[in-house]
XYZ file of N, CA and C in Angstrom:
252
model
N -9.956 5.723 -12.187
C -9.714 6.259 -13.593
C -8.596 6.940 -14.039
N -7.718 5.916 -14.550
C -6.630 6.782 -14.885
C -6.414 6.969 -16.635
N -5.834 7.261 -17.589
C -5.579 7.468 -19.217
C -6.324 6.249 -19.830
N -5.199 5.394 -18.741
C -5.880 4.430 -19.593
C -6.683 3.196 -19.345
N -7.094 2.820 -17.857
C -7.107 1.716 -16.748
C -8.310 2.576 -16.265
N -9.822 1.446 -15.927
C -10.389 2.152 -14.585
C -11.336 0.349 -14.406
N -11.760 1.082 -13.527
C -12.355 -0.726 -12.469
C -14.080 -0.253 -11.634
N -15.071 -0.579 -12.394
C -16.271 0.045 -11.704
C -17.081 -1.226 -10.723
N -17.204 -1.210 -10.350
C -18.159 -1.914 -9.199
C -19.381 -1.463 -8.806
N -20.083 -2.017 -8.654
C -21.146 -1.196 -9.070
C -22.516 -2.542 -8.535
N -23.888 -2.932 -8.572
C -24.803 -3.794 -8.232
C -24.714 -4.527 -9.503
N -24.141 -4.393 -10.163
C -23.956 -5.082 -11.391
C -22.953 -6.480 -11.333
N -21.711 -6.050 -10.985
C -20.298 -6.581 -10.716
C -19.284 -5.536 -11.069
N -18.344 -6.067 -11.723
C -16.866 -5.531 -11.510
C -16.823 -5.713 -13.005
N -16.736 -4.254 -13.313
C -16.228 -4.211 -14.953
C -14.629 -3.151 -15.039
N -13.765 -4.052 -16.189
C -12.384 -3.913 -15.971
C -12.517 -2.926 -17.127
N -11.703 -2.176 -17.598
C -11.160 -1.637 -18.923
C -9.369 -1.022 -18.256
N -8.760 -1.972 -19.968
C -7.921 -1.714 -19.480
C -6.794 -1.938 -21.391
N -6.132 0.044 -21.134
C -6.539 0.236 -23.001
C -7.248 -0.036 -23.946
N -8.416 0.408 -23.578
C -9.698 -0.181 -24.799
C -10.006 -1.545 -24.547
N -9.915 -2.017 -23.992
C -10.833 -3.475 -23.807
C -11.661 -3.755 -22.771
N -12.385 -3.894 -22.750
C -13.318 -3.909 -21.353
C -13.577 -5.319 -20.850
N -14.210 -5.654 -20.187
C -14.191 -6.904 -19.165
C -15.489 -7.022 -18.040
N -16.506 -6.922 -18.277
C -17.810 -6.995 -17.237
C -17.515 -8.812 -16.583
N -18.012 -9.185 -15.316
C -18.348 -9.671 -14.638
C -19.440 -9.942 -13.920
N -20.382 -10.331 -13.567
C -21.878 -10.056 -12.957
C -21.198 -10.698 -11.905
N -22.141 -10.086 -10.693
C -22.070 -10.561 -9.184
C -22.065 -12.339 -9.244
N -23.114 -13.044 -10.060
C -23.223 -14.443 -10.324
C -21.896 -14.962 -10.793
N -20.504 -15.143 -11.629
C -19.778 -15.040 -11.479
C -18.758 -15.384 -11.570
N -18.872 -13.832 -10.085
C -17.181 -13.802 -9.460
C -17.271 -14.692 -7.922
N -16.323 -15.082 -7.457
C -16.292 -16.376 -6.759
C -15.565 -14.863 -5.654
N -14.842 -14.270 -6.308
C -14.158 -13.520 -5.162
C -13.649 -12.153 -5.530
N -13.335 -10.818 -4.786
C -12.638 -9.785 -5.540
C -11.494 -9.491 -4.187
N -10.296 -8.702 -4.848
C -9.307 -8.374 -3.407
C -8.491 -7.563 -4.468
N -8.276 -6.121 -3.498
C -7.564 -5.306 -3.922
C -6.394 -4.940 -2.880
N -5.435 -4.409 -3.622
C -4.638 -3.778 -2.527
C -3.645 -2.484 -3.557
N -2.854 -1.828 -2.843
C -1.733 -1.118 -3.218
C -0.597 -1.042 -4.115
N -0.376 -0.871 -4.426
C 1.162 -1.055 -5.648
C 1.903 0.413 -5.620
N 2.514 0.953 -4.620
C 2.179 2.178 -4.688
C 1.251 3.391 -4.802
N 1.370 4.206 -5.552
C 0.192 5.269 -5.868
C -1.140 3.892 -6.904
N -0.692 2.651 -7.399
C -1.971 2.242 -7.846
C -2.924 1.352 -7.212
N -4.379 1.855 -7.157
C -5.157 0.517 -7.357
C -4.791 0.066 -7.793
N -4.517 -1.879 -7.029
C -4.759 -2.955 -8.090
C -6.420 -4.190 -7.142
N -6.877 -4.287 -9.019
C -7.839 -5.049 -8.509
C -7.864 -6.093 -8.646
N -8.262 -7.489 -8.386
C -8.241 -9.157 -8.933
C -9.336 -9.371 -9.157
N -10.310 -10.221 -9.742
C -11.210 -10.602 -9.451
C -11.032 -12.612 -9.734
N -11.961 -13.016 -8.901
C -11.374 -14.029 -9.309
C -12.659 -14.826 -9.798
N -13.066 -14.967 -11.024
C -13.805 -15.779 -11.726
C -14.732 -16.898 -11.049
N -15.540 -17.625 -11.370
C -16.154 -18.635 -10.642
C -15.226 -19.920 -11.658
N -14.901 -19.996 -12.287
C -14.666 -21.143 -13.224
C -13.417 -21.270 -12.775
N -12.570 -20.296 -11.406
C -11.217 -20.498 -11.456
C -9.894 -19.098 -11.923
N -10.331 -18.256 -13.280
C -9.518 -17.901 -13.834
C -9.406 -16.544 -13.156
N -8.569 -16.064 -13.036
C -8.217 -14.666 -12.310
C -7.865 -13.522 -13.289
N -8.038 -12.397 -12.674
C -8.654 -11.219 -14.284
C -8.382 -9.949 -12.743
N -7.438 -9.150 -13.197
C -6.945 -7.882 -12.581
C -6.133 -6.958 -13.527
N -6.702 -5.635 -12.944
C -6.768 -4.259 -13.711
C -5.810 -3.570 -12.068
N -5.132 -2.457 -13.084
C -3.945 -1.704 -12.245
C -4.910 -0.532 -12.583
N -4.707 0.825 -11.712
C -5.812 1.947 -11.803
C -4.260 2.304 -11.197
N -3.840 4.012 -11.992
C -2.584 4.679 -11.125
C -3.555 6.093 -10.590
N -3.574 5.792 -9.489
C -4.550 6.628 -8.815
C -3.440 8.014 -8.695
N -2.358 8.324 -8.899
C -1.326 9.794 -8.940
C -0.774 9.826 -7.807
N -1.672 10.100 -6.973
C -1.676 10.805 -5.413
C -2.351 9.934 -3.846
N -1.655 9.474 -3.115
C -1.822 8.583 -2.162
C -3.193 9.152 -1.781
N -3.401 10.124 -1.603
C -5.006 11.257 -0.942
C -6.112 10.219 -2.017
N -5.653 10.469 -2.691
C -6.857 9.746 -3.985
C -6.826 8.002 -3.568
N -5.819 7.409 -3.719
C -5.919 6.040 -3.208
C -6.773 6.037 -2.179
N -6.336 6.368 -1.005
C -7.272 6.301 0.027
C -8.238 6.217 0.074
N -9.270 6.817 -0.927
C -10.482 7.734 -1.047
C -11.058 6.662 -2.225
N -9.943 5.992 -2.570
C -10.556 4.575 -4.042
C -10.896 3.586 -2.359
N -9.556 3.661 -1.860
C -10.083 1.998 -1.365
C -11.182 2.320 0.077
N -11.510 3.458 0.402
C -12.190 3.824 1.527
C -13.804 3.522 0.685
N -13.961 4.198 -0.777
C -15.165 3.022 -1.449
C -15.417 2.270 -1.761
N -14.593 1.465 -2.166
C -14.185 0.162 -2.761
C -14.780 -0.708 -1.168
N -14.179 -0.422 -0.213
C -14.675 -1.135 0.646
C -15.603 -1.265 1.564
N -16.364 -0.150 0.824
C -17.682 0.212 1.406
C -18.763 -0.472 0.205
N -18.438 -0.003 -0.816
C -19.180 -0.875 -2.026
C -18.914 -2.063 -2.581
N -17.769 -2.805 -1.646
C -17.917 -4.207 -2.182
C -19.046 -4.680 -0.790
N -18.523 -4.247 0.334
C -19.083 -4.798 1.974
C -20.875 -5.186 1.764
N -21.234 -3.972 0.660
C -22.165 -3.920 0.406
C -23.120 -4.503 -0.919
N -22.376 -5.171 -1.571
C -22.784 -6.230 -2.676
C -22.209 -7.503 -2.958
N -20.850 -6.853 -2.069
C -20.157 -8.657 -1.567
C -19.953 -9.032 -0.523
N -20.954 -8.985 0.504
C -20.451 -9.107 2.407
C -19.313 -10.315 2.473
N -19.979 -11.529 1.602
C -19.561 -12.720 1.540
C -17.744 -12.242 0.746
N -17.180 -11.789 0.319
C -16.499 -12.066 0.019
C -16.021 -11.443 -1.311
């Protein structure tokens, strides 16, 4: 979470908040989840079952925090979405 954006991945699916606008996608709606670093930002992308692509960028401010988020995200996605 930064001042404007956040990503939540949990048992119900993936939620993005981008400057006050929220998008919630449940696991049955999600074809795949992708994530990467862009500098000190975490970029999370979701491909919807209908092919639409959604993305959210969250500023970690520090590389240490970004590495922590990567570790947490890998574990949560591996648990709830083991096939991608």
